[in-house]
Amino acid sequence: MKSKRTTSKPHFFALALAMLLLIVYGFMAWFEDDFEIETEQFGTIDVFAMPYDIVQAQIEEQEYWDFGTTLSLLPTESLLIPIAGFFAVGLGIWSIFQPEREALISNLFVVAGLIGLAYYVLAVLGNSELISNEGFGFRLSFLICIGLIAQRFIPNDVRFAIGSVFLSMSIAFVVTTLLVLALGKPPFEVVENVWEGAFRNNSSVAKVVNFWIPLTLVSMGLVVTFRAGLWNIGIEGQMMAGAVFASGVALFSTEDQAGFIIPLSIVMAAVGGMIWASLAGILKVYLGVNEIFGGVALNALMDVLAIFLISSPWQPEIGGSAQGTEPFPEHALLPDFSPDFQVNMPMLVFVLLASIAVVVALRGTRWGLNLKAVGKNPRSALLLGVPTGRTAMSAFLVCGALAGVAGSYRVLFSFDNLRPLASGGIGFLGLLVVLLVGMRGLWVPFIGFAFAALLAGSTKLRLALQLDSSVVEVLQGILVLLILLFNGIRQVYFSDETPPESDQPLAEEVTS
Amino acid sequence: MNEQLLSTLNAIVASATPLVIASLGETITERAGVINLSLDGSLALAAMLGFAGALVSGSVIVGITVAMIAGALVALLIAFSSIKLRQDQVAVGFVLTLLTADLAQFFGQEYTRIPGETIGRMALPILENIPIVGRVFFDQNPLVYFSYLLAIGLWFWLFRTNAGLAHRAIGERPEAAFARGTRVTRLRYFYTAVGGALVGLAGAAYSLNTKPGWANPPSMQGDGWIALAIVIFGGWHPFRVMLGAYLFTMLRAISANIQRDGLVLFGQEIEFNFILLNMLPWLLMIITLLLVSSGSVERLVQVMPRPIQRRLRAFLRSNPPDALGVRFDEN
């Protein structure tokens, strides 16, 4: 690639300054043993372990810890680390947006800066044994080398994508941290609690997987509808429909049907989801009601219907309330894999197979091509002979079936009865996941896992810190919003070709 | 008229007011060609911030101001991402719906179920003495009067002033408006912010008056979507939007009444699980959208007597602004 080097002066100086800071900071990390300083309050302390030591001393002295005091106690030398880190991240991000060669070193800065910040956070968090005397500097330079080598093989737009993901994540974390601080809660303990809630032991990992299974199912379904240009907000209702149908089968099953009752209830759940999705589809395709409003209304209708069933016909005989139906009989529940790892294996396999099937179908079949054509431009698709109405309906049905199965997993495994709002917001979370991955099905399981881990980890917060679990949802929301905004920034400022037509007549779509 | 009916009607007008203000705000936004889909969440966030602001400062005015600023900021974010960054308004709006609702829940955790400031009732001196009408419409809180003024003012603005013509033009034919010297982008930002601020005001009206305080899940959950549907039902016309909001609220009041007291038809108590009545607003939403979007209105008009056909068609027409959700670059 031929490129002319055009470095403006301020850009050059900024680069030089960042380099300098990075070198200083790298050297400090390298010779960390030599960096011991005298403090009046705590005696001789290693610069790098210092935040941790100060925190410890403070806790011993005052029996509590607050971030503000720690910051005020830290001497300037140690503040150099986060400053350099922030600077490197900021500059790296800035140079991502620069055309041509400057962008090459951008990731280097981002990576180095993030390592510095992560290091600092770890130090303050208290895991100082992770970083002290283990050749942190060596690891840093190793990573920089990898980054440099990797630079040469990554095309520009991918690098931009990586950069904007990094940037979005950092901003989302920083903003959420500020929000948590605003409520007067310790942000590091929030991180710790979420992490422990998700990955402490086998059973917490199993909990993550149990969120991941329905989340991935609905997200894969949503990839299909999004590909057809449809906003299937009715996904929550479709999940609930699946849950209700599965519950109907499970509640009225008897012992001697044990062999086929589970497959039957899952199939019925898929049918239920398809029925509810087809309502949204009929409203959209044949009656011209926008699927967003139709979906929202159908969600609410399904919620009311579930509450009605729970409080009236399916009411438990003793102690009937609107809390939930009677627990299903044992033979109707999905079995655990093992007592240590409570996950239903066949369903896990099904999720993987379904994900692969969706990705393959979208990429390699005529149906997938039709969906894409309908999504990009319904009118020309129709002129080219694509049955647009039928294709859109099929997208709704596939999505509904997957959502129904996801709903059945919630009631037949995560819970053991039907309760109001059994979908637990997973459908909407799926929409966020799909928006985040830009409708690329291949990425869904991975992002879905991160989101599921956050969701599972957040359940501990209320007990441990009296903090509402919505903090992780805030984090996820900010993250997706930033990704969308960065998409825009890339398309508008850094793309040679004209941006994809995102201005198709939405008026028709949203308001008709 | 009996006193109970009058007080019920009075209560319906009062509790419809947030919905009226929110849908009028959204009308302003959509008339300028921008869709603010985030209503359901931004109402909750504004309600929460308005309540907290009033509680902390001890002044309702501060609470309302905070709520309006929050609503305007959310709306501006949508305008910015669609005008400047060319992103799908629906996608950004939906993400903001979830995000603002979560933010409200997150910040509201310290303010759940505690008493706070409220907006009091203030009867209008002379008007309240008009029989029936005075009791129903003019024995209310200041926000209700504001909603009347807003509807009338918006109608006058849109259809009787030059600036209002420009407002409609940037939603219908931005190219033409631009060619005539209208600053399309600037005006779109402005009207989106105004509409968002009104949505914020509506949120504050929920938490400071209709159902004072903050709870989780918030009392206005779902109302944002209903407001969006009302705008469509109202054909982007202030008076019809207002009428739609009153109809929806009346229906909800009736179903709440039946759920509380049971239903007596022909002297017989009807045995029935009235939870299902909660479906009514949503069914009405689907049905009204069906009516305005599937051409059934036209068929309905054609079976009517000829002399009133033209007026009826003009009244029932529901055409979205042509450039709604369509991007326009000034250069």
Short mmCIF file of N, CA and C in Angstrom, two decimals, chain A residues 277-427:
data_model
loop_
_atom_site.label_atom_id
_atom_site.label_comp_id
_atom_site.label_asym_id
_atom_site.label_seq_id
_atom_site.Cartn_x
_atom_site.Cartn_y
_atom_site.Cartn_z
N ALA A 277 -45.36 -15.17 17.19
CA ALA A 277 -44.58 -14.44 16.19
C ALA A 277 -45.39 -14.25 14.92
N SER A 278 -46.19 -15.25 14.58
CA SER A 278 -46.96 -15.13 13.34
C SER A 278 -48.00 -14.02 13.46
N LEU A 279 -48.50 -13.79 14.69
CA LEU A 279 -49.44 -12.67 14.86
C LEU A 279 -48.75 -11.36 14.50
N ALA A 280 -47.54 -11.16 15.06
CA ALA A 280 -46.79 -9.95 14.72
C ALA A 280 -46.52 -9.91 13.22
N GLY A 281 -46.20 -11.09 12.65
CA GLY A 281 -45.89 -11.16 11.22
C GLY A 281 -47.10 -10.81 10.36
N ILE A 282 -48.26 -11.37 10.73
CA ILE A 282 -49.47 -11.08 9.93
C ILE A 282 -49.80 -9.59 10.01
N LEU A 283 -49.71 -9.06 11.26
CA LEU A 283 -49.98 -7.63 11.42
C LEU A 283 -49.06 -6.80 10.54
N LYS A 284 -47.78 -7.20 10.50
CA LYS A 284 -46.80 -6.42 9.75
C LYS A 284 -46.95 -6.62 8.23
N VAL A 285 -46.96 -7.89 7.84
CA VAL A 285 -46.84 -8.18 6.41
C VAL A 285 -48.14 -7.95 5.67
N TYR A 286 -49.25 -8.39 6.27
CA TYR A 286 -50.51 -8.33 5.51
C TYR A 286 -51.39 -7.16 5.91
N LEU A 287 -51.21 -6.63 7.14
CA LEU A 287 -52.11 -5.57 7.57
C LEU A 287 -51.40 -4.24 7.76
N GLY A 288 -50.09 -4.23 7.56
CA GLY A 288 -49.38 -2.96 7.55
C GLY A 288 -49.18 -2.31 8.90
N VAL A 289 -49.36 -3.08 9.99
CA VAL A 289 -49.08 -2.49 11.30
C VAL A 289 -47.60 -2.66 11.59
N ASN A 290 -46.94 -1.58 11.92
CA ASN A 290 -45.51 -1.63 12.18
C ASN A 290 -45.19 -2.66 13.25
N GLU A 291 -44.12 -3.47 13.01
CA GLU A 291 -43.86 -4.60 13.90
C GLU A 291 -43.39 -4.15 15.28
N ILE A 292 -42.87 -2.93 15.39
CA ILE A 292 -42.44 -2.46 16.70
C ILE A 292 -43.65 -2.28 17.62
N PHE A 293 -44.67 -1.57 17.11
CA PHE A 293 -45.84 -1.33 17.95
C PHE A 293 -46.64 -2.60 18.13
N GLY A 294 -46.79 -3.37 17.04
CA GLY A 294 -47.47 -4.65 17.17
C GLY A 294 -46.79 -5.53 18.20
N GLY A 295 -45.44 -5.56 18.14
CA GLY A 295 -44.68 -6.40 19.07
C GLY A 295 -44.86 -5.96 20.51
N VAL A 296 -44.77 -4.64 20.74
CA VAL A 296 -44.93 -4.14 22.10
C VAL A 296 -46.30 -4.52 22.66
N ALA A 297 -47.34 -4.33 21.82
CA ALA A 297 -48.69 -4.66 22.29
C ALA A 297 -48.82 -6.16 22.54
N LEU A 298 -48.25 -6.97 21.64
CA LEU A 298 -48.35 -8.42 21.82
C LEU A 298 -47.59 -8.87 23.07
N ASN A 299 -46.46 -8.23 23.36
CA ASN A 299 -45.75 -8.54 24.61
C ASN A 299 -46.65 -8.33 25.81
N ALA A 300 -47.28 -7.14 25.84
CA ALA A 300 -48.13 -6.82 26.98
C ALA A 300 -49.30 -7.79 27.06
N LEU A 301 -49.88 -8.14 25.90
CA LEU A 301 -51.01 -9.07 25.90
C LEU A 301 -50.59 -10.42 26.48
N MET A 302 -49.40 -10.88 26.05
CA MET A 302 -48.94 -12.19 26.54
C MET A 302 -48.69 -12.15 28.04
N ASP A 303 -48.14 -11.03 28.52
CA ASP A 303 -47.91 -10.91 29.97
C ASP A 303 -49.23 -11.01 30.73
N VAL A 304 -50.24 -10.28 30.24
CA VAL A 304 -51.54 -10.32 30.91
C VAL A 304 -52.10 -11.74 30.87
N LEU A 305 -51.96 -12.38 29.71
CA LEU A 305 -52.48 -13.74 29.56
C LEU A 305 -51.81 -14.69 30.56
N ALA A 306 -50.48 -14.56 30.70
CA ALA A 306 -49.77 -15.44 31.62
C ALA A 306 -50.24 -15.20 33.05
N ILE A 307 -50.39 -13.93 33.42
CA ILE A 307 -50.84 -13.63 34.78
C ILE A 307 -52.25 -14.17 34.99
N PHE A 308 -53.09 -14.05 33.94
CA PHE A 308 -54.45 -14.59 34.04
C PHE A 308 -54.42 -16.10 34.27
N LEU A 309 -53.59 -16.82 33.48
CA LEU A 309 -53.52 -18.27 33.63
C LEU A 309 -53.04 -18.65 35.03
N ILE A 310 -52.03 -17.92 35.51
CA ILE A 310 -51.48 -18.25 36.82
C ILE A 310 -52.48 -17.99 37.92
N SER A 311 -53.23 -16.88 37.77
CA SER A 311 -54.10 -16.52 38.88
C SER A 311 -55.47 -17.16 38.77
N SER A 312 -55.78 -17.74 37.62
CA SER A 312 -57.12 -18.31 37.52
C SER A 312 -57.15 -19.81 37.19
N PRO A 313 -57.03 -20.20 35.90
CA PRO A 313 -57.22 -21.62 35.65
C PRO A 313 -56.10 -22.52 36.17
N TRP A 314 -54.86 -22.03 36.16
CA TRP A 314 -53.75 -22.89 36.57
C TRP A 314 -53.30 -22.61 37.99
N GLN A 315 -54.18 -21.99 38.74
CA GLN A 315 -53.86 -21.59 40.10
C GLN A 315 -53.53 -22.84 40.95
N PRO A 316 -52.49 -22.77 41.79
CA PRO A 316 -52.25 -23.90 42.69
C PRO A 316 -53.43 -24.03 43.65
N GLU A 317 -53.69 -25.30 44.08
CA GLU A 317 -54.88 -25.49 44.90
C GLU A 317 -54.74 -24.90 46.28
N ILE A 318 -53.51 -24.98 46.82
CA ILE A 318 -53.31 -24.39 48.15
C ILE A 318 -52.49 -23.12 47.99
N GLY A 319 -52.86 -22.11 48.70
CA GLY A 319 -52.10 -20.88 48.70
C GLY A 319 -52.00 -20.23 47.35
N GLY A 320 -53.11 -20.23 46.61
CA GLY A 320 -53.09 -19.66 45.27
C GLY A 320 -52.86 -18.16 45.31
N SER A 321 -51.92 -17.69 44.51
CA SER A 321 -51.69 -16.26 44.40
C SER A 321 -51.18 -16.01 42.99
N ALA A 322 -50.75 -14.81 42.73
CA ALA A 322 -50.25 -14.51 41.39
C ALA A 322 -48.75 -14.79 41.29
N GLN A 323 -48.20 -15.54 42.26
CA GLN A 323 -46.75 -15.74 42.26
C GLN A 323 -46.29 -16.78 41.24
N GLY A 324 -47.10 -17.80 41.04
CA GLY A 324 -46.69 -18.82 40.09
C GLY A 324 -47.59 -20.03 40.19
N THR A 325 -47.47 -20.92 39.19
CA THR A 325 -48.27 -22.14 39.24
C THR A 325 -47.62 -23.13 40.18
N GLU A 326 -48.29 -24.26 40.32
CA GLU A 326 -47.73 -25.39 41.08
C GLU A 326 -46.42 -25.83 40.40
N PRO A 327 -45.42 -26.27 41.16
CA PRO A 327 -44.22 -26.81 40.52
C PRO A 327 -44.58 -27.98 39.62
N PHE A 328 -43.87 -28.07 38.47
CA PHE A 328 -44.17 -29.16 37.55
C PHE A 328 -43.70 -30.47 38.16
N PRO A 329 -44.32 -31.59 37.74
CA PRO A 329 -43.84 -32.90 38.22
C PRO A 329 -42.42 -33.15 37.73
N GLU A 330 -41.69 -33.94 38.49
CA GLU A 330 -40.27 -34.20 38.24
C GLU A 330 -40.00 -34.68 36.81
N HIS A 331 -40.86 -35.59 36.30
CA HIS A 331 -40.58 -36.19 34.99
C HIS A 331 -40.75 -35.18 33.85
N ALA A 332 -41.36 -34.01 34.14
CA ALA A 332 -41.55 -33.03 33.08
C ALA A 332 -40.41 -32.01 33.03
N LEU A 333 -39.55 -32.02 34.05
CA LEU A 333 -38.46 -31.04 34.10
C LEU A 333 -37.25 -31.56 33.34
N LEU A 334 -36.50 -30.63 32.75
CA LEU A 334 -35.26 -31.02 32.07
C LEU A 334 -34.25 -31.48 33.10
N PRO A 335 -33.57 -32.60 32.84
CA PRO A 335 -32.62 -33.12 33.84
C PRO A 335 -31.31 -32.34 33.87
N ASP A 336 -30.65 -32.35 35.05
CA ASP A 336 -29.33 -31.74 35.19
C ASP A 336 -28.28 -32.61 34.52
N PHE A 337 -27.15 -31.99 34.14
CA PHE A 337 -26.03 -32.76 33.64
C PHE A 337 -25.38 -33.51 34.80
N SER A 338 -25.07 -32.80 35.88
CA SER A 338 -24.57 -33.43 37.10
C SER A 338 -24.89 -32.48 38.24
N PRO A 339 -24.88 -32.98 39.49
CA PRO A 339 -25.21 -32.10 40.61
C PRO A 339 -24.25 -30.91 40.72
N ASP A 340 -22.99 -31.10 40.27
CA ASP A 340 -22.02 -30.01 40.37
C ASP A 340 -22.22 -28.96 39.29
N PHE A 341 -22.74 -29.41 38.18
CA PHE A 341 -22.82 -28.51 37.03
C PHE A 341 -24.22 -28.60 36.48
N GLN A 342 -25.11 -27.78 37.06
CA GLN A 342 -26.53 -27.94 36.75
C GLN A 342 -26.90 -27.25 35.46
N VAL A 343 -26.65 -27.95 34.36
CA VAL A 343 -26.98 -27.44 33.04
C VAL A 343 -27.58 -28.60 32.28
N ASN A 344 -28.54 -28.30 31.42
CA ASN A 344 -29.12 -29.38 30.64
C ASN A 344 -28.32 -29.55 29.36
N MET A 345 -27.63 -30.70 29.25
CA MET A 345 -26.70 -30.90 28.13
C MET A 345 -27.38 -30.96 26.77
N PRO A 346 -28.47 -31.73 26.62
CA PRO A 346 -29.09 -31.77 25.28
C PRO A 346 -29.44 -30.37 24.78
N MET A 347 -29.91 -29.52 25.70
CA MET A 347 -30.28 -28.17 25.28
C MET A 347 -29.04 -27.38 24.85
N LEU A 348 -27.94 -27.58 25.58
CA LEU A 348 -26.69 -26.91 25.23
C LEU A 348 -26.28 -27.30 23.81
N VAL A 349 -26.37 -28.60 23.55
CA VAL A 349 -26.02 -29.09 22.21
C VAL A 349 -26.97 -28.49 21.18
N PHE A 350 -28.25 -28.44 21.56
CA PHE A 350 -29.24 -27.88 20.63
C PHE A 350 -28.92 -26.43 20.30
N VAL A 351 -28.51 -25.66 21.31
CA VAL A 351 -28.18 -24.26 21.08
C VAL A 351 -27.04 -24.15 20.08
N LEU A 352 -26.01 -24.98 20.28
CA LEU A 352 -24.87 -24.92 19.36
C LEU A 352 -25.30 -25.28 17.95
N LEU A 353 -26.07 -26.38 17.85
CA LEU A 353 -26.53 -26.81 16.52
C LEU A 353 -27.39 -25.72 15.87
N ALA A 354 -28.30 -25.15 16.67
CA ALA A 354 -29.19 -24.14 16.11
C ALA A 354 -28.40 -22.93 15.64
N SER A 355 -27.39 -22.54 16.45
CA SER A 355 -26.57 -21.39 16.05
C SER A 355 -25.88 -21.66 14.72
N ILE A 356 -25.27 -22.86 14.63
CA ILE A 356 -24.57 -23.20 13.39
C ILE A 356 -25.56 -23.21 12.23
N ALA A 357 -26.73 -23.81 12.48
CA ALA A 357 -27.74 -23.91 11.42
C ALA A 357 -28.14 -22.53 10.93
N VAL A 358 -28.35 -21.60 11.87
CA VAL A 358 -28.76 -20.25 11.46
C VAL A 358 -27.68 -19.58 10.64
N VAL A 359 -26.42 -19.69 11.14
CA VAL A 359 -25.33 -19.04 10.42
C VAL A 359 -25.20 -19.62 9.02
N VAL A 360 -25.25 -20.95 8.92
CA VAL A 360 -25.10 -21.60 7.62
C VAL A 360 -26.26 -21.22 6.71
N ALA A 361 -27.48 -21.25 7.28
CA ALA A 361 -28.65 -20.95 6.45
C ALA A 361 -28.60 -19.52 5.93
N LEU A 362 -28.12 -18.61 6.76
CA LEU A 362 -28.07 -17.22 6.31
C LEU A 362 -27.00 -17.02 5.25
N ARG A 363 -25.89 -17.78 5.38
CA ARG A 363 -24.80 -17.55 4.45
C ARG A 363 -24.93 -18.33 3.17
N GLY A 364 -25.44 -19.57 3.31
CA GLY A 364 -25.28 -20.46 2.18
C GLY A 364 -26.55 -20.94 1.50
N THR A 365 -27.70 -20.41 1.88
CA THR A 365 -28.90 -20.92 1.22
C THR A 365 -29.63 -19.81 0.48
N ARG A 366 -30.52 -20.23 -0.39
CA ARG A 366 -31.31 -19.28 -1.14
C ARG A 366 -32.20 -18.47 -0.19
N TRP A 367 -32.68 -19.16 0.85
CA TRP A 367 -33.54 -18.50 1.84
C TRP A 367 -32.79 -17.33 2.50
N GLY A 368 -31.52 -17.60 2.85
CA GLY A 368 -30.73 -16.55 3.47
C GLY A 368 -30.56 -15.37 2.55
N LEU A 369 -30.35 -15.68 1.28
CA LEU A 369 -30.19 -14.62 0.28
C LEU A 369 -31.48 -13.81 0.15
N ASN A 370 -32.60 -14.54 0.14
CA ASN A 370 -33.90 -13.86 0.07
C ASN A 370 -34.09 -12.91 1.24
N LEU A 371 -33.76 -13.42 2.44
CA LEU A 371 -33.91 -12.60 3.64
C LEU A 371 -33.11 -11.31 3.48
N LYS A 372 -31.87 -11.47 3.02
CA LYS A 372 -30.99 -10.32 2.88
C LYS A 372 -31.57 -9.32 1.88
N ALA A 373 -32.08 -9.87 0.79
CA ALA A 373 -32.66 -8.99 -0.24
C ALA A 373 -33.84 -8.22 0.31
N VAL A 374 -34.69 -8.93 1.06
CA VAL A 374 -35.87 -8.27 1.64
C VAL A 374 -35.42 -7.21 2.65
N GLY A 375 -34.37 -7.53 3.41
CA GLY A 375 -33.91 -6.59 4.41
C GLY A 375 -33.30 -5.35 3.79
N LYS A 376 -32.55 -5.55 2.70
CA LYS A 376 -31.86 -4.40 2.10
C LYS A 376 -32.83 -3.50 1.36
N ASN A 377 -33.67 -4.09 0.58
CA ASN A 377 -34.57 -3.28 -0.24
C ASN A 377 -35.78 -4.11 -0.68
N PRO A 378 -36.85 -4.03 0.09
CA PRO A 378 -38.01 -4.89 -0.19
C PRO A 378 -38.56 -4.70 -1.59
N ARG A 379 -38.54 -3.45 -2.07
CA ARG A 379 -39.18 -3.20 -3.36
C ARG A 379 -38.43 -3.88 -4.49
N SER A 380 -37.09 -3.71 -4.50
CA SER A 380 -36.36 -4.33 -5.60
C SER A 380 -36.33 -5.84 -5.43
N ALA A 381 -36.39 -6.31 -4.17
CA ALA A 381 -36.46 -7.76 -3.96
C ALA A 381 -37.72 -8.31 -4.61
N LEU A 382 -38.83 -7.59 -4.43
CA LEU A 382 -40.11 -8.03 -5.02
C LEU A 382 -40.00 -8.05 -6.53
N LEU A 383 -39.36 -7.00 -7.09
CA LEU A 383 -39.22 -6.93 -8.54
C LEU A 383 -38.34 -8.04 -9.07
N LEU A 384 -37.39 -8.50 -8.22
CA LEU A 384 -36.49 -9.57 -8.65
C LEU A 384 -37.15 -10.93 -8.47
N GLY A 385 -38.37 -10.95 -7.99
CA GLY A 385 -39.07 -12.22 -7.87
C GLY A 385 -38.94 -12.89 -6.52
N VAL A 386 -38.48 -12.16 -5.51
CA VAL A 386 -38.44 -12.75 -4.17
C VAL A 386 -39.82 -12.60 -3.55
N PRO A 387 -40.38 -13.70 -3.04
CA PRO A 387 -41.68 -13.56 -2.39
C PRO A 387 -41.52 -12.85 -1.05
N THR A 388 -41.57 -11.52 -1.06
CA THR A 388 -41.18 -10.76 0.13
C THR A 388 -42.06 -11.07 1.35
N GLY A 389 -43.36 -11.14 1.12
CA GLY A 389 -44.26 -11.40 2.24
C GLY A 389 -43.95 -12.72 2.90
N ARG A 390 -43.82 -13.77 2.08
CA ARG A 390 -43.58 -15.10 2.63
C ARG A 390 -42.22 -15.15 3.32
N THR A 391 -41.21 -14.48 2.73
CA THR A 391 -39.88 -14.50 3.34
C THR A 391 -39.92 -13.84 4.71
N ALA A 392 -40.58 -12.67 4.79
CA ALA A 392 -40.65 -11.99 6.08
C ALA A 392 -41.38 -12.86 7.11
N MET A 393 -42.48 -13.50 6.67
CA MET A 393 -43.20 -14.37 7.59
C MET A 393 -42.32 -15.50 8.08
N SER A 394 -41.52 -16.08 7.16
CA SER A 394 -40.67 -17.20 7.56
C SER A 394 -39.65 -16.73 8.59
N ALA A 395 -39.14 -15.50 8.43
CA ALA A 395 -38.19 -14.98 9.43
C ALA A 395 -38.87 -14.89 10.79
N PHE A 396 -40.09 -14.36 10.80
CA PHE A 396 -40.82 -14.28 12.07
C PHE A 396 -41.00 -15.66 12.69
N LEU A 397 -41.37 -16.66 11.84
CA LEU A 397 -41.66 -17.98 12.38
C LEU A 397 -40.41 -18.63 12.97
N VAL A 398 -39.27 -18.51 12.24
CA VAL A 398 -38.03 -19.11 12.76
C VAL A 398 -37.67 -18.45 14.09
N CYS A 399 -37.76 -17.11 14.12
CA CYS A 399 -37.42 -16.40 15.35
C CYS A 399 -38.36 -16.81 16.48
N GLY A 400 -39.65 -16.92 16.16
CA GLY A 400 -40.61 -17.29 17.18
C GLY A 400 -40.34 -18.68 17.73
N ALA A 401 -39.98 -19.61 16.84
CA ALA A 401 -39.72 -20.97 17.30
C ALA A 401 -38.54 -20.99 18.27
N LEU A 402 -37.45 -20.29 17.88
CA LEU A 402 -36.27 -20.27 18.76
C LEU A 402 -36.60 -19.60 20.09
N ALA A 403 -37.36 -18.49 20.02
CA ALA A 403 -37.72 -17.80 21.25
C ALA A 403 -38.60 -18.68 22.13
N GLY A 404 -39.51 -19.45 21.49
CA GLY A 404 -40.36 -20.34 22.26
C GLY A 404 -39.55 -21.37 23.01
N VAL A 405 -38.55 -21.98 22.32
CA VAL A 405 -37.70 -22.97 22.99
C VAL A 405 -36.95 -22.31 24.15
N ALA A 406 -36.48 -21.07 23.91
CA ALA A 406 -35.78 -20.35 24.98
C ALA A 406 -36.71 -20.16 26.19
N GLY A 407 -37.97 -19.81 25.90
CA GLY A 407 -38.92 -19.63 26.98
C GLY A 407 -39.15 -20.93 27.74
N SER A 408 -39.21 -22.04 26.99
CA SER A 408 -39.45 -23.32 27.66
C SER A 408 -38.27 -23.67 28.57
N TYR A 409 -37.05 -23.30 28.15
CA TYR A 409 -35.90 -23.60 29.01
C TYR A 409 -36.01 -22.83 30.32
N ARG A 410 -36.54 -21.62 30.24
CA ARG A 410 -36.69 -20.83 31.47
C ARG A 410 -37.61 -21.53 32.46
N VAL A 411 -38.78 -22.00 31.97
CA VAL A 411 -39.72 -22.58 32.93
C VAL A 411 -39.41 -24.03 33.26
N LEU A 412 -38.87 -24.79 32.28
CA LEU A 412 -38.64 -26.21 32.53
C LEU A 412 -37.30 -26.46 33.20
N PHE A 413 -36.42 -25.46 33.22
CA PHE A 413 -35.14 -25.71 33.86
C PHE A 413 -34.79 -24.64 34.89
N SER A 414 -34.71 -23.38 34.43
CA SER A 414 -34.29 -22.32 35.37
C SER A 414 -35.26 -22.21 36.54
N PHE A 415 -36.57 -22.22 36.21
CA PHE A 415 -37.57 -22.31 37.28
C PHE A 415 -38.15 -23.72 37.19
N ASP A 416 -39.10 -24.01 38.06
CA ASP A 416 -39.80 -25.27 37.86
C ASP A 416 -41.30 -25.05 37.78
N ASN A 417 -41.70 -23.80 37.55
CA ASN A 417 -43.11 -23.54 37.33
C ASN A 417 -43.24 -22.31 36.44
N LEU A 418 -44.48 -22.00 36.08
CA LEU A 418 -44.70 -20.80 35.27
C LEU A 418 -44.94 -19.64 36.21
N ARG A 419 -44.20 -18.56 36.01
CA ARG A 419 -44.44 -17.38 36.83
C ARG A 419 -44.49 -16.15 35.94
N PRO A 420 -45.09 -15.06 36.46
CA PRO A 420 -45.17 -13.86 35.63
C PRO A 420 -43.77 -13.38 35.26
N LEU A 421 -43.65 -12.80 34.08
CA LEU A 421 -42.37 -12.27 33.60
C LEU A 421 -41.26 -13.32 33.65
N ALA A 422 -41.60 -14.56 33.29
CA ALA A 422 -40.59 -15.63 33.32
C ALA A 422 -39.49 -15.37 32.32
N SER A 423 -39.75 -14.55 31.30
CA SER A 423 -38.71 -14.31 30.30
C SER A 423 -37.57 -13.47 30.87
N GLY A 424 -37.86 -12.70 31.90
CA GLY A 424 -36.80 -12.00 32.63
C GLY A 424 -36.00 -11.01 31.81
N GLY A 425 -36.61 -10.41 30.81
CA GLY A 425 -35.90 -9.39 30.04
C GLY A 425 -34.84 -9.95 29.10
N ILE A 426 -34.76 -11.28 28.96
CA ILE A 426 -33.72 -11.87 28.12
C ILE A 426 -33.96 -11.55 26.65
N GLY A 427 -35.22 -11.43 26.27
CA GLY A 427 -35.53 -11.10 24.88
C GLY A 427 -34.97 -9.74 24.49
#
